[in-house]
Coordinates of C-alpha atoms in Angstrom, one line a residue:
X1 CA -57.7 -15.4 18.3
X2 CA -54.4 -13.6 17.5
X3 CA -53.6 -15.7 14.6
X4 CA -57.0 -14.6 13.0
X5 CA -55.8 -11.1 13.2
X6 CA -52.6 -11.8 11.3
X7 CA -52.8 -10.4 7.8
X8 CA -50.9 -12.7 4.9
X9 CA -48.3 -10.4 3.5
X10 CA -47.9 -11.1 -0.2
X11 CA -45.8 -8.2 -1.1
X12 CA -43.9 -5.3 0.5
X13 CA -43.9 -1.8 -0.3
X14 CA -40.1 -0.1 -0.3
X15 CA -40.5 3.7 0.9
X16 CA -37.0 4.2 -0.4
X17 CA -36.6 8.1 -1.0
X18 CA -40.5 8.6 -1.8
X19 CA -40.5 11.3 0.8
X20 CA -38.4 13.5 -1.4
X21 CA -39.8 15.5 -4.5
X22 CA -39.7 14.0 -8.0
X23 CA -36.9 16.1 -9.3
X24 CA -34.4 15.2 -6.5
X25 CA -35.4 11.5 -7.0
X26 CA -34.6 11.8 -10.8
X27 CA -31.2 13.4 -9.8
X28 CA -30.6 10.6 -7.2
X29 CA -31.3 7.9 -10.2
X30 CA -29.1 9.6 -12.5
X31 CA -26.3 9.7 -9.8
X32 CA -26.9 6.2 -8.6
X33 CA -27.0 5.1 -12.1
X34 CA -23.8 6.6 -12.9
X35 CA -21.9 4.7 -10.1
X36 CA -23.6 1.5 -10.5
X37 CA -22.2 1.5 -14.3
X38 CA -18.6 2.5 -12.8
X39 CA -18.9 -0.1 -10.1
X40 CA -19.8 -2.7 -12.8
X41 CA -17.2 -1.8 -15.1
X42 CA -14.5 -1.2 -12.6
X43 CA -14.7 -4.3 -10.9
X44 CA -15.2 -6.4 -14.2
X45 CA -11.8 -4.7 -15.3
X46 CA -10.1 -5.8 -12.1
X47 CA -11.6 -9.5 -12.6
X48 CA -10.4 -9.4 -16.5
X49 CA -7.0 -7.9 -16.0
X50 CA -6.0 -10.2 -13.1
X51 CA -7.2 -13.3 -14.9
X52 CA -5.4 -12.1 -18.5
X53 CA -2.1 -10.8 -17.2
X54 CA 0.4 -13.2 -15.8
X55 CA 2.2 -10.8 -13.7
X56 CA -1.1 -10.3 -11.6
X57 CA -1.4 -14.3 -10.7
X58 CA -0.1 -13.6 -7.3
X59 CA -2.4 -14.5 -4.3
X60 CA -2.9 -10.9 -3.5
X61 CA -4.7 -10.2 -7.1
X62 CA -6.3 -13.7 -6.7
X63 CA -8.3 -12.5 -3.7
X64 CA -8.6 -9.2 -4.9
X65 CA -10.5 -10.9 -8.0
X66 CA -12.7 -12.6 -5.5
X67 CA -13.5 -9.2 -4.0
X68 CA -14.4 -7.8 -7.2
X69 CA -17.0 -10.8 -7.9
X70 CA -18.4 -10.0 -4.3
X71 CA -18.8 -6.5 -5.0
X72 CA -20.5 -7.1 -8.5
X73 CA -22.9 -9.6 -6.7
X74 CA -23.9 -7.1 -3.7
X75 CA -24.6 -4.3 -6.0
X76 CA -26.7 -6.5 -8.5
X77 CA -28.7 -7.6 -5.1
X78 CA -29.7 -4.2 -4.1
X79 CA -29.0 -1.3 -6.9
X80 CA -31.5 -2.6 -9.6
X81 CA -34.4 -2.4 -7.5
X82 CA -33.4 0.8 -6.0
X83 CA -33.1 2.2 -9.2
X84 CA -36.6 1.2 -10.5
X85 CA -38.0 2.7 -7.2
X86 CA -36.4 6.2 -8.2
X87 CA -37.5 6.2 -11.9
X88 CA -40.4 3.9 -12.6
X89 CA -41.9 4.8 -8.8
X90 CA -42.4 0.9 -8.6
X91 CA -41.9 0.4 -4.7
X92 CA -43.3 -2.9 -4.5
X93 CA -41.5 -6.0 -4.2
X94 CA -42.9 -9.3 -3.6
X95 CA -42.6 -11.4 -0.4
X96 CA -40.3 -13.9 -2.3
X97 CA -38.4 -11.1 -3.8
X98 CA -37.9 -9.3 -0.6
X99 CA -36.6 -12.7 1.1
X100 CA -34.3 -13.2 -1.9
X101 CA -32.8 -10.0 -1.8
X102 CA -32.4 -10.0 2.0
X103 CA -30.6 -13.5 1.4
X104 CA -28.2 -12.2 -1.0
X105 CA -27.6 -9.3 1.2
X106 CA -26.4 -11.4 3.8
X107 CA -24.6 -13.8 1.8
X108 CA -22.3 -11.1 0.0
X109 CA -22.3 -9.2 3.2
X110 CA -21.0 -11.8 5.5
X111 CA -18.6 -13.3 2.6
X112 CA -17.2 -9.9 2.2
X113 CA -16.2 -9.7 5.8
X114 CA -14.2 -12.8 5.9
X115 CA -12.8 -12.3 2.6
X116 CA -11.5 -9.0 4.1
X117 CA -10.1 -11.1 6.8
X118 CA -8.1 -13.4 4.5
X119 CA -7.0 -10.6 2.6
X120 CA -5.3 -9.2 5.9
X121 CA -3.7 -12.6 6.4
X122 CA -2.3 -12.7 3.1
X123 CA -0.7 -9.4 3.5
X124 CA 0.3 -10.4 7.1
X125 CA 2.2 -13.6 5.8
X126 CA 3.8 -11.5 2.7
X127 CA 5.3 -9.1 4.9
X128 CA 6.0 -10.9 8.1
X129 CA 7.2 -14.3 6.5
X130 CA 8.3 -13.3 2.7
X131 CA 10.5 -16.2 2.2
X132 CA 7.9 -18.5 3.3
X133 CA 5.0 -16.7 1.7
X134 CA 5.1 -18.9 -1.9
X135 CA 5.0 -22.1 0.1
X136 CA 2.1 -21.0 2.4
X137 CA 0.0 -19.3 -0.1
X138 CA 0.5 -21.9 -2.8
X139 CA -2.4 -22.4 -5.2
X140 CA -4.3 -25.0 -3.2
X141 CA -4.0 -23.3 0.0
X142 CA -5.3 -19.8 -1.6
X143 CA -8.3 -21.9 -2.9
X144 CA -9.1 -23.1 0.3
X145 CA -9.0 -19.8 1.9
X146 CA -11.2 -18.4 -0.6
X147 CA -13.8 -21.0 -0.2
X148 CA -13.6 -20.8 3.2
X149 CA -14.3 -17.0 3.1
X150 CA -17.4 -17.3 0.8
X151 CA -18.8 -20.3 2.7
X152 CA -20.0 -18.7 6.1
X153 CA -22.3 -16.5 4.0
X154 CA -24.4 -19.4 3.0
X155 CA -25.5 -20.8 6.4
X156 CA -26.0 -17.1 7.9
X157 CA -28.0 -15.9 5.0
X158 CA -30.2 -19.2 4.9
X159 CA -30.9 -19.1 8.5
X160 CA -31.3 -15.5 9.1
X161 CA -33.7 -15.0 6.0
X162 CA -35.7 -18.3 6.5
X163 CA -36.3 -17.4 10.1
X164 CA -37.2 -13.8 9.7
X165 CA -39.7 -14.5 6.9
X166 CA -41.5 -17.3 8.9
X167 CA -42.5 -15.1 11.4
X168 CA -46.1 -13.5 10.8
X169 CA -46.5 -10.1 9.3
X170 CA -49.6 -7.6 10.1
X171 CA -50.7 -4.2 9.6
X172 CA -48.3 -2.3 7.5
X173 CA -46.2 -3.9 4.6
X174 CA -44.2 -0.6 4.3
X175 CA -40.5 -1.4 4.6
X176 CA -39.0 2.0 5.5
X177 CA -35.6 1.6 3.7
X178 CA -34.3 1.3 -0.2
X179 CA -34.1 -2.3 0.2
X180 CA -35.1 -5.6 2.3
X181 CA -32.7 -5.1 5.3
X182 CA -33.5 -7.1 8.5
X183 CA -34.2 -4.2 11.0
X184 CA -36.8 -2.5 8.8
X185 CA -38.5 -5.9 7.8
X186 CA -38.5 -7.1 11.6
X187 CA -40.5 -3.9 12.5
X188 CA -43.4 -5.4 10.5
X189 CA -43.4 -8.7 12.2
X190 CA -46.4 -9.7 14.8
X191 CA -44.7 -12.1 17.0
X192 CA -42.1 -12.0 19.8
X193 CA -38.7 -11.8 17.9
X194 CA -36.4 -11.8 21.2
X195 CA -34.9 -15.0 20.5
X196 CA -34.3 -13.8 16.7
X197 CA -32.7 -10.7 18.0
X198 CA -30.0 -12.8 20.2
X199 CA -29.0 -14.8 17.1
X200 CA -28.7 -11.7 15.0
X201 CA -26.5 -10.2 17.7
X202 CA -24.3 -13.4 17.8
X203 CA -24.0 -13.8 14.3
X204 CA -22.9 -10.1 14.3
X205 CA -20.2 -10.9 16.6
X206 CA -19.0 -14.1 15.1
X207 CA -19.1 -12.9 11.4
X208 CA -18.6 -9.1 11.6
X209 CA -16.7 -8.2 14.6
X210 CA -14.4 -11.1 15.0
X211 CA -13.0 -10.9 11.3
X212 CA -12.5 -7.1 12.0
X213 CA -10.6 -8.1 15.2
X214 CA -8.4 -10.6 13.1
X215 CA -7.7 -7.6 10.6
X216 CA -6.6 -5.6 13.4
X217 CA -4.5 -8.2 14.6
X218 CA -2.9 -8.7 11.4
X219 CA -2.2 -4.9 10.7
X220 CA -0.8 -4.6 14.2
X221 CA 1.8 -7.4 13.7
X222 CA 2.4 -5.7 9.9
X223 CA 2.9 -2.4 11.4
X224 CA 5.5 -3.9 13.8
X225 CA 7.3 -5.8 11.0
X226 CA 7.6 -2.3 9.0
X227 CA 8.9 -0.7 11.7
X228 CA 11.6 -3.1 11.8
X229 CA 12.9 -2.6 8.4
X230 CA 16.1 -0.3 8.3
X231 CA 15.4 1.5 5.0
X232 CA 12.9 4.2 4.3
X233 CA 12.6 2.8 0.8
X234 CA 11.8 -0.6 2.1
X235 CA 9.3 0.6 4.7
X236 CA 7.5 2.4 1.9
X237 CA 7.4 -0.4 -0.4
X238 CA 6.1 -2.6 2.3
X239 CA 3.2 -0.3 3.6
X240 CA 2.5 0.4 -0.1
X241 CA 1.5 -3.3 -0.7
X242 CA -1.1 -3.1 2.0
X243 CA -2.4 0.3 2.2
X244 CA -5.1 0.1 -0.6
X245 CA -6.6 -3.0 1.3
X246 CA -6.2 -1.1 4.6
X247 CA -8.2 1.8 2.9
X248 CA -11.1 -0.5 1.8
X249 CA -11.5 -2.2 4.9
X250 CA -11.7 1.1 6.6
X251 CA -14.4 2.3 4.3
X252 CA -16.4 -0.8 4.6
X253 CA -16.2 -1.1 8.5
X254 CA -16.7 2.6 9.3
X255 CA -19.8 2.7 7.1
X256 CA -20.9 -0.4 8.6
X257 CA -20.4 0.5 12.4
X258 CA -21.9 3.9 11.8
X259 CA -25.2 1.8 10.6
X260 CA -25.4 -1.0 13.0
X261 CA -23.4 -0.2 16.1
X262 CA -24.7 3.4 16.9
X263 CA -27.4 3.9 19.7
X264 CA -31.0 3.4 18.1
X265 CA -32.1 7.0 19.6
X266 CA -29.3 8.6 17.4
X267 CA -30.3 6.2 14.2
X268 CA -33.1 7.5 12.6
X269 CA -34.7 5.8 9.5
X270 CA -33.7 8.7 7.0
X271 CA -30.0 8.9 8.4
X272 CA -29.7 4.9 8.1
X273 CA -30.6 5.0 4.6
X274 CA -28.0 7.8 3.8
X275 CA -25.5 5.8 5.7
X276 CA -26.5 2.6 4.0
X277 CA -25.7 4.1 0.6
X278 CA -22.1 4.2 1.6
X279 CA -21.3 0.6 1.8
X280 CA -24.2 -0.8 -0.7
X281 CA -23.5 1.7 -3.4
X282 CA -20.5 4.0 -3.0
X283 CA -17.6 1.4 -1.4
X284 CA -18.2 -1.1 -4.2
X285 CA -17.4 1.7 -6.5
X286 CA -14.5 3.1 -4.9
X287 CA -12.6 -0.4 -4.3
X288 CA -11.7 -0.8 -7.9
X289 CA -10.4 2.8 -8.1
X290 CA -8.5 2.6 -5.0
X291 CA -6.6 -0.6 -6.1
X292 CA -6.1 0.9 -9.6
X293 CA -4.9 4.4 -8.7
X294 CA -2.8 3.2 -5.6
X295 CA -1.1 0.2 -7.3
X296 CA 1.3 0.5 -9.8
X297 CA 0.9 -3.2 -11.1
X298 CA -2.5 -2.8 -11.6
X299 CA -2.2 0.5 -13.4
X300 CA 0.5 -1.1 -15.4
X301 CA -1.4 -4.5 -16.2
X302 CA -4.3 -2.1 -17.3
X303 CA -2.1 -0.3 -19.7
X304 CA -0.7 -3.7 -21.1
X305 CA -4.2 -5.0 -21.6
X306 CA -5.4 -1.9 -23.5
X307 CA -2.3 -2.1 -25.5
X308 CA -3.0 -5.7 -26.6
X309 CA -6.8 -4.8 -27.2
X310 CA -5.8 -2.0 -29.4
X311 CA -3.1 -4.1 -31.1
X312 CA -5.5 -6.7 -31.9
X313 CA -8.1 -4.2 -33.2
X314 CA -5.5 -2.8 -35.6
X315 CA -4.8 -6.1 -37.0
X316 CA -8.5 -6.5 -38.0
X317 CA -8.8 -5.9 -41.6

């Protein structure tokens, strides 16, 4: 009898920021569009410069290039639809479209956690074992590490998305968010989701908390190694090689923990939307800026790349 009351959902409605006045939504659209374009341009430049400049063919920039790919994919999965809901008021998203968006959200999110841990390991080897660094981080090893970083996102996204969208949905089809995140979609399910929620907690521990602990462990060892360096100049140089990554990690995990690890009583849907903007929209834009402004090698490479481009242009009759 219960099955007869289930409504087959063919589409969802993203509530997004529909409660705000039209003028505010237009302002948000222009702001997020600017951030989105800066994100795509900044991360694309990082990819192009680290590929084109031989000085940036080290393992650190190889992993940075992978991070930029992830940030572009993460943005493409979420931001275009959000912009559409703001400017065109097109708040509907198909059942398949919602599942696809959630799949790529999990895939890129889990892969980024793994990649940030891999980048921390790279910095650990570079500072704590500098003489063995070229051997440990040879091209084959870093390619394997990158593959291992990307791979966990596939099973996590596949299992979690397939499982969640196999549940029956009934009643309202309104997702109180600006994208198809798991918690707001799960609230629309008309079935016992206890086992799924246990799986989600285990997945969070394995693929979010454990990489965070590995990063903390790596930087604890790095800090101990830096303190042993006798000269102030040497300490500053060692710290500067990992400060950008440490800042990126802090931004990512602080925003993530504010959303998913706060007590539910303190986590209203509206506050969650605002906090979600930090890691879905703002952080992907800041990453290339942080690596560009805080890294002389990247700044010099950007200058060389632009000079080459201008030189080629001047040669065209």
